[in-house]
mmCIF file of C-alpha atoms in Angstrom:
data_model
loop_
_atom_site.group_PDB
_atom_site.id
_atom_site.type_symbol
_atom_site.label_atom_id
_atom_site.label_comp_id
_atom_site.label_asym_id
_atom_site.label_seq_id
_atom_site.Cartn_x
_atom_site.Cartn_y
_atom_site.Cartn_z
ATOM 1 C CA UNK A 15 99.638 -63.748 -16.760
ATOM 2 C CA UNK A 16 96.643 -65.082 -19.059
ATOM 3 C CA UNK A 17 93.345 -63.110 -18.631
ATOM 4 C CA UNK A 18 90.147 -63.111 -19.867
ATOM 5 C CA UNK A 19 88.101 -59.842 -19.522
ATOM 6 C CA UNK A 20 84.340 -59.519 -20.137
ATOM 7 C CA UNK A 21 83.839 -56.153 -21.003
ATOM 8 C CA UNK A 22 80.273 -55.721 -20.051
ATOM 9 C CA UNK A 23 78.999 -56.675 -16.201
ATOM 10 C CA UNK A 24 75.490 -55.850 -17.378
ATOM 11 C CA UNK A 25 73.543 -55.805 -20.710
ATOM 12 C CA UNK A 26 69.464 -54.971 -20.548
ATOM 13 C CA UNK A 27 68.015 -55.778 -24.046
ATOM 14 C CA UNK A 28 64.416 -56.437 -25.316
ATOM 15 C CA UNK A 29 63.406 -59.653 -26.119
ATOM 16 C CA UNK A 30 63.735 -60.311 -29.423
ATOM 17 C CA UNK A 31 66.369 -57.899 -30.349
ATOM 18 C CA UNK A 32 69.659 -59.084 -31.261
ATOM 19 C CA UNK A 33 72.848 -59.594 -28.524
ATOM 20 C CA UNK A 34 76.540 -59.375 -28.450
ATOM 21 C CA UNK A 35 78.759 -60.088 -25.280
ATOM 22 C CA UNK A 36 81.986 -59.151 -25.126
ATOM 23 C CA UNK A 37 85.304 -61.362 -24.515
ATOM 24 C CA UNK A 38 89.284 -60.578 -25.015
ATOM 25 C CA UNK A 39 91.899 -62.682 -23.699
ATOM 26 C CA UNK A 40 95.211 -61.902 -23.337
ATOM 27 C CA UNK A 41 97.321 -63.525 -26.225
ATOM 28 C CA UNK A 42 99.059 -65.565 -23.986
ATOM 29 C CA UNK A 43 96.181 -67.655 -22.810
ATOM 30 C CA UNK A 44 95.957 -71.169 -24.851
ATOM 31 C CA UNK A 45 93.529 -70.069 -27.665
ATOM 32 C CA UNK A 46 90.870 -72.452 -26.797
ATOM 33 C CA UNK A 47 88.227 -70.370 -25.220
ATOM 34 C CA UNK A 48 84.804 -71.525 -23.606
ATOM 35 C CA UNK A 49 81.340 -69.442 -22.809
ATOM 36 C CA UNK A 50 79.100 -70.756 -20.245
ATOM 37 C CA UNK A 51 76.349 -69.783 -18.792
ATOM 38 C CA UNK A 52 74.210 -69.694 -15.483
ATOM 39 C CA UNK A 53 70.556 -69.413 -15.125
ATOM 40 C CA UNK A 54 69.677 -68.476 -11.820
ATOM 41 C CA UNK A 55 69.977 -70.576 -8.823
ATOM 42 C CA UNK A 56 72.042 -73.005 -11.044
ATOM 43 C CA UNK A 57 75.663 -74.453 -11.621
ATOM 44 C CA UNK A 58 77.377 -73.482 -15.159
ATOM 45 C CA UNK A 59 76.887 -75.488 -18.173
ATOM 46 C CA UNK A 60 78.987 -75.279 -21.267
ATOM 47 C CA UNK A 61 77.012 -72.982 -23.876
ATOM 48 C CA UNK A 62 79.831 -73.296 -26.913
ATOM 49 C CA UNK A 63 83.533 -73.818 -27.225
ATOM 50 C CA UNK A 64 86.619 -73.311 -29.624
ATOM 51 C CA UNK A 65 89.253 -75.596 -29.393
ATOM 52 C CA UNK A 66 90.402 -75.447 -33.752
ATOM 53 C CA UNK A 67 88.975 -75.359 -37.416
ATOM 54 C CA UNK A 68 86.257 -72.782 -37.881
ATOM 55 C CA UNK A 69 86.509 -69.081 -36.415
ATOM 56 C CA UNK A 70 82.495 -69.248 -36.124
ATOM 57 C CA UNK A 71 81.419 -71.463 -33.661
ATOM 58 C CA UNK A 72 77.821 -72.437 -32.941
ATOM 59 C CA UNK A 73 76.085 -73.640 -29.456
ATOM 60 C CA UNK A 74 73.155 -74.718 -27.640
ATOM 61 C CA UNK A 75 69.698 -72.077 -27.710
ATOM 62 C CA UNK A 76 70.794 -70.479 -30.885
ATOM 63 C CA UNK A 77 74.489 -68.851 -29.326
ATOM 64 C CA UNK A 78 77.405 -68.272 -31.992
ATOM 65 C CA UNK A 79 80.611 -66.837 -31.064
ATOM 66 C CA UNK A 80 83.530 -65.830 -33.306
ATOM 67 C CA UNK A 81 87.428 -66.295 -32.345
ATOM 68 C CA UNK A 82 88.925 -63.581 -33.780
ATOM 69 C CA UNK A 83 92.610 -63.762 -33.219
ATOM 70 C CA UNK A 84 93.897 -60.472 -34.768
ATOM 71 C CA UNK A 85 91.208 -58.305 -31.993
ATOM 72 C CA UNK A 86 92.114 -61.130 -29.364
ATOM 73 C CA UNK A 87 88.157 -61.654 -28.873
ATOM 74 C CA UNK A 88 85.795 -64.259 -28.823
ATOM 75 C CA UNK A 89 82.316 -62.263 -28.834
ATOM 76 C CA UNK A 90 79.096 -64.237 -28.038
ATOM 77 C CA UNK A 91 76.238 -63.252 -29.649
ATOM 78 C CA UNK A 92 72.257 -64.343 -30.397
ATOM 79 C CA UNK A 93 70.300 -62.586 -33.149
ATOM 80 C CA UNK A 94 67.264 -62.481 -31.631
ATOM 81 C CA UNK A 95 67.143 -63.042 -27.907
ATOM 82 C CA UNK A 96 64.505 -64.609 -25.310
ATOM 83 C CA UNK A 97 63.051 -64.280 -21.978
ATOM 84 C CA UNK A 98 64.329 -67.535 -20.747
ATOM 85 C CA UNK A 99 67.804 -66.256 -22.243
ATOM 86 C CA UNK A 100 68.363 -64.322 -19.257
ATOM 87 C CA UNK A 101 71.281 -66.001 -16.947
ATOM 88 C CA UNK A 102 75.083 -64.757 -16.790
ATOM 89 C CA UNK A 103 77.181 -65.664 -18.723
ATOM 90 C CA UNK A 104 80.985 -66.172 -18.468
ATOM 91 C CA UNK A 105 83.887 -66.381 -20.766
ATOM 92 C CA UNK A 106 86.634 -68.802 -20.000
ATOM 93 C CA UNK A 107 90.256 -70.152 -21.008
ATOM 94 C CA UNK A 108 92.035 -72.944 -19.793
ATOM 95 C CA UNK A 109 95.806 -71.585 -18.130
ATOM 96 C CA UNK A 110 98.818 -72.528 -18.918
ATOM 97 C CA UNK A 111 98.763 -76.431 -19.742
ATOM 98 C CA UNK A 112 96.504 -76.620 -22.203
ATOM 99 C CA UNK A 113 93.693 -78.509 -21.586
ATOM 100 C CA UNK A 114 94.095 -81.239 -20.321
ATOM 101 C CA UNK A 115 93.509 -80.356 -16.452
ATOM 102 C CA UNK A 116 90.825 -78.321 -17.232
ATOM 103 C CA UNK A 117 91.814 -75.182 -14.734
ATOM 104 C CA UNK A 118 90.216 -72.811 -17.039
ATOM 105 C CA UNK A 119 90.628 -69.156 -16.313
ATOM 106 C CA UNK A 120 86.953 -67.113 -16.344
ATOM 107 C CA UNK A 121 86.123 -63.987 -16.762
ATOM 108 C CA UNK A 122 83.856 -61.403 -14.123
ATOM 109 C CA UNK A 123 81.135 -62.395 -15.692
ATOM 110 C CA UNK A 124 78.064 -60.530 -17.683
ATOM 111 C CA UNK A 125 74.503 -60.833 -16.487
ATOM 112 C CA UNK A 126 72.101 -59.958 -19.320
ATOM 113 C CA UNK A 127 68.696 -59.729 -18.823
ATOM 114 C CA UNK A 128 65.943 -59.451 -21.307
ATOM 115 C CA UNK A 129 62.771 -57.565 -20.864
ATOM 116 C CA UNK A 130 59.475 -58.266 -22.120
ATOM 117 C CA UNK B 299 72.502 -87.905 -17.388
ATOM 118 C CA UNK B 300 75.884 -87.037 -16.339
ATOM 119 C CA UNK B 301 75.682 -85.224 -13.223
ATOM 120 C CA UNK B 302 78.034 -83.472 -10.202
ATOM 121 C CA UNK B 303 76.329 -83.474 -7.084
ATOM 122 C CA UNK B 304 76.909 -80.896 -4.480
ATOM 123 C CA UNK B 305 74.924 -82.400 -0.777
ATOM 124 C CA UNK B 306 73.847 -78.981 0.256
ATOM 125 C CA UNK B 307 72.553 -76.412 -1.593
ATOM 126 C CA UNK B 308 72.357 -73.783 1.322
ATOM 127 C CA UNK B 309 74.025 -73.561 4.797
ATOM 128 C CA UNK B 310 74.168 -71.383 7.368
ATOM 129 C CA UNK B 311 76.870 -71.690 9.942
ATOM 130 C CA UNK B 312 78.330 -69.379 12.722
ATOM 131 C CA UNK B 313 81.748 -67.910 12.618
ATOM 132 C CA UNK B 314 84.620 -70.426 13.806
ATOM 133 C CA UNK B 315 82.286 -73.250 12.933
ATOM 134 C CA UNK B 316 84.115 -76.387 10.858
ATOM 135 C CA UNK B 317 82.036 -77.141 7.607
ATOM 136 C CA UNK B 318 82.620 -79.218 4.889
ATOM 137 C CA UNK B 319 80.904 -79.202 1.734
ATOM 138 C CA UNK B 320 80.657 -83.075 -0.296
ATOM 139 C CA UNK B 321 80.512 -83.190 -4.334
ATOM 140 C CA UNK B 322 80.237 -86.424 -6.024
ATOM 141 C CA UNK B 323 80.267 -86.821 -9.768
ATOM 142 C CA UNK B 324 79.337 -90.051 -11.692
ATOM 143 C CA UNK B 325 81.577 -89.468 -14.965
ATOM 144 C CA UNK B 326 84.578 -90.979 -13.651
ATOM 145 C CA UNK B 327 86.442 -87.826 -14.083
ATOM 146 C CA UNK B 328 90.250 -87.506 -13.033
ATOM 147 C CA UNK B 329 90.182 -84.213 -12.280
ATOM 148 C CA UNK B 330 87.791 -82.401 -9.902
ATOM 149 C CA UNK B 331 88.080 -78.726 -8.547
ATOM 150 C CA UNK B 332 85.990 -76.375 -5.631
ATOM 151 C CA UNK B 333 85.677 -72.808 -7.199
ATOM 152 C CA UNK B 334 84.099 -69.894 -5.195
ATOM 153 C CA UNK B 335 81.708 -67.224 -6.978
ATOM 154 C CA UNK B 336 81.362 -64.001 -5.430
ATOM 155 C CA UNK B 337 79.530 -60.884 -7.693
ATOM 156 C CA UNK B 338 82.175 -59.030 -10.168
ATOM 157 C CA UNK B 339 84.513 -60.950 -9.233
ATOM 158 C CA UNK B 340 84.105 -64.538 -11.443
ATOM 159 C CA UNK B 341 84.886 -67.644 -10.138
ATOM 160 C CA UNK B 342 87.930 -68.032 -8.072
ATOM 161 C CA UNK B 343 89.870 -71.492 -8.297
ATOM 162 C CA UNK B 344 89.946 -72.835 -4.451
ATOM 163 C CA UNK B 345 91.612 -76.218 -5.146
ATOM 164 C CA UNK B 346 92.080 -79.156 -8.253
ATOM 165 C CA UNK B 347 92.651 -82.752 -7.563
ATOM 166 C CA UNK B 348 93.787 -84.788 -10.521
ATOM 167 C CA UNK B 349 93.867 -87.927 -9.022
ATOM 168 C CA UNK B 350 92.714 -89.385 -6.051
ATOM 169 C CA UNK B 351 94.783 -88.518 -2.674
ATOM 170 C CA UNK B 352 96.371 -85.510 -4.946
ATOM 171 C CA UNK B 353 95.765 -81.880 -4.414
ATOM 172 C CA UNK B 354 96.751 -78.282 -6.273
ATOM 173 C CA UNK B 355 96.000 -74.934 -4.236
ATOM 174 C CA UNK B 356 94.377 -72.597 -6.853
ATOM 175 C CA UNK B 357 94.352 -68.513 -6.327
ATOM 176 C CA UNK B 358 92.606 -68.617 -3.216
ATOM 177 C CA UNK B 359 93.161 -71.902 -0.936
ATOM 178 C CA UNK B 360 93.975 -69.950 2.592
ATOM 179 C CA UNK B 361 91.292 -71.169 5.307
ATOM 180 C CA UNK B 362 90.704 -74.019 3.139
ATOM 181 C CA UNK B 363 91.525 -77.722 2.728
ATOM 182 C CA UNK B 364 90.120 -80.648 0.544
ATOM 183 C CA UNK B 365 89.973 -84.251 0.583
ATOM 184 C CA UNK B 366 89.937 -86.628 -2.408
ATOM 185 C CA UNK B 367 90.003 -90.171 -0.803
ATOM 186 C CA UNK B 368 87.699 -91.584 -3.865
ATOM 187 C CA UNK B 369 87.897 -90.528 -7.208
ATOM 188 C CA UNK B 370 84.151 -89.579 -7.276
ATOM 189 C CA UNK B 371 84.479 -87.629 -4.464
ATOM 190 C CA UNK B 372 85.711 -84.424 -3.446
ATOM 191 C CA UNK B 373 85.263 -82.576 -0.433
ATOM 192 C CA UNK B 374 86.087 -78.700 0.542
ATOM 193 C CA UNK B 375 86.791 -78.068 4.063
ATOM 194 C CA UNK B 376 86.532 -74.742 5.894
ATOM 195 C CA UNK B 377 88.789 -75.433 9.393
ATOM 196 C CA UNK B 378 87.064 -72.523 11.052
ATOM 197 C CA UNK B 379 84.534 -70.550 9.131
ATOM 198 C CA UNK B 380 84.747 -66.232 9.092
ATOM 199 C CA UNK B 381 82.455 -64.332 7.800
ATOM 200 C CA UNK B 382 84.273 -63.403 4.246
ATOM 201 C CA UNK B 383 83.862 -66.824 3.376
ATOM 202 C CA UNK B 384 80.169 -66.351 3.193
ATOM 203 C CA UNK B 385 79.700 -67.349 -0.712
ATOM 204 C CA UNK B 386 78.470 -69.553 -3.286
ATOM 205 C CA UNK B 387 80.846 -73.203 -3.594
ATOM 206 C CA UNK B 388 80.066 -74.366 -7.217
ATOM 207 C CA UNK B 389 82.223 -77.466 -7.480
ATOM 208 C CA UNK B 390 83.109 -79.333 -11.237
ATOM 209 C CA UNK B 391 84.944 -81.852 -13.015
ATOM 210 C CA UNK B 392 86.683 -82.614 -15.989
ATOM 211 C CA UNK B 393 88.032 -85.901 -18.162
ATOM 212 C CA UNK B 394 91.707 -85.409 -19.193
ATOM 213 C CA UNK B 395 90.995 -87.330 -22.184
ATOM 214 C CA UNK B 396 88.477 -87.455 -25.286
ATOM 215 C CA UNK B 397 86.278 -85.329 -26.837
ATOM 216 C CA UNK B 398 85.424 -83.068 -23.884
ATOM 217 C CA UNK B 399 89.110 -82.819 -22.442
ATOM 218 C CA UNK B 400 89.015 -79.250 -20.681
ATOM 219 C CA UNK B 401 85.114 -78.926 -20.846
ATOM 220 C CA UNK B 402 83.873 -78.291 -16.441
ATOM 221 C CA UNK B 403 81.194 -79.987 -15.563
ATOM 222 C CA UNK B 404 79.693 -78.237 -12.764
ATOM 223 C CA UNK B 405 77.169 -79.101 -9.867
ATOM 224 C CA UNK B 406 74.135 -76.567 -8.601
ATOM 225 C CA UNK B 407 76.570 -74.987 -5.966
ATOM 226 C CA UNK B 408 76.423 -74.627 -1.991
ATOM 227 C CA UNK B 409 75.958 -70.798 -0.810
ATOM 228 C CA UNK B 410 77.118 -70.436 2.044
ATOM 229 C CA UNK B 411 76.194 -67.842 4.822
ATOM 230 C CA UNK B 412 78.863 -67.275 7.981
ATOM 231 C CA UNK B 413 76.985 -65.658 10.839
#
């Protein structure tokens, strides 16, 4: 069955300080893999995606993440993190299908929170 | 803006109560879909329309139903509420076509509490 597994629930970090967050899927998800993320109180909005072309990928508030397909992961990470940056985020894959219904497969979820 | 609305954002109903829960989006999207968040656990896939008047059960459609009579709207139906279905709704859509084929578009969610 295709998974996605966050490794992390929680990551505390100081603001400014640099983050990574943790994906693997299982190799026999579709490799098009999604992060989103939720501030609190709110719905999920798309933060970056990889659908083809360039392992490094590059999203909204400064968020990169790298599909790696030898480790099976798609770590997201910021180099120097803010306040407002904390929210959890969640890891996702669309199932068996492709893409094209758009039942995406998400991980637990990590909630990172950054302290002043 | 694009947007998917979700008509309540919190409700509080007693156990055996019906409720139903609306989401309307304004993209014109064919396919539509009711996920459920609890802590640790992710979201949960309830139900997917892709088209109007059709239906898909996801990983976790018992004591639920939906409706999709319009293809803005869809709506989740709990027949007789229990307490374990005390949760946030988030709902979202999806085009099967361009650009963004695949990418959710999700409302502000529903949390519900089951007394």
């Amino acid at each position: 069955a295709q998974s996605v597994t966050q490794l992390d629930s929680q990551v505390p970090v100081f603001e400014e300080a640099p983050v990574e967050l943790r994906c693997n899927y299982s190799s026999s998800v579709s490799v098009y893999l999604f992060w989103y993320v939720q501030y609190p109180n709110q719905g999920l909005q798309l933060l970056l995606k990889y659908l083809s072309g360039s392992t490094l990928v590059k999203g909204i508030n400064g968020f990169e993440a790298e599909f790696n397909k030898s480790q099976t992961s798609f770590h997201l990470r910021k180099p120097s993190v803010h306040i407002s940056d904390t929210a959890e985020y969640f890891c996702a894959s669309p199932r068996a299908g492709g893409t094209s219904y758009g039942k995406l497969t998400f991980g637990q979820g990590t909630i990172l929170t950054v302290h002043p | 803006d694009v947007k998917v609305t979700q008509s309540s954002r919190y409700l509080v109903k007693r156990t055996g109560e019906k409720v139903f829960l609306e989401c309307v989006q304004d993209m014109d999207h064919e396919n539509m879909f009711w996920y459920r968040q609890d802590p640790g656990l992710g979201l949960r896939l309830i139900y997917f329309s892709y088209d109007v008047k059709m239906k898909e059960k996801g990983d976790i459609p018992e004591g639920y139903s939906v409706s999709r009579e319009k293809k803005e709207r869809f709506s989740l139906i709990l027949e007789s509420a229990s307490t374990n279905q005390t949760s946030m709704y988030l709902c979202a859509s999806s085009s099967k076509r361009g650009p963004n084929t695949g990418e959710l578009f999700f409302g502000e969610g529903s949390r519900l509490t089951v007394l």
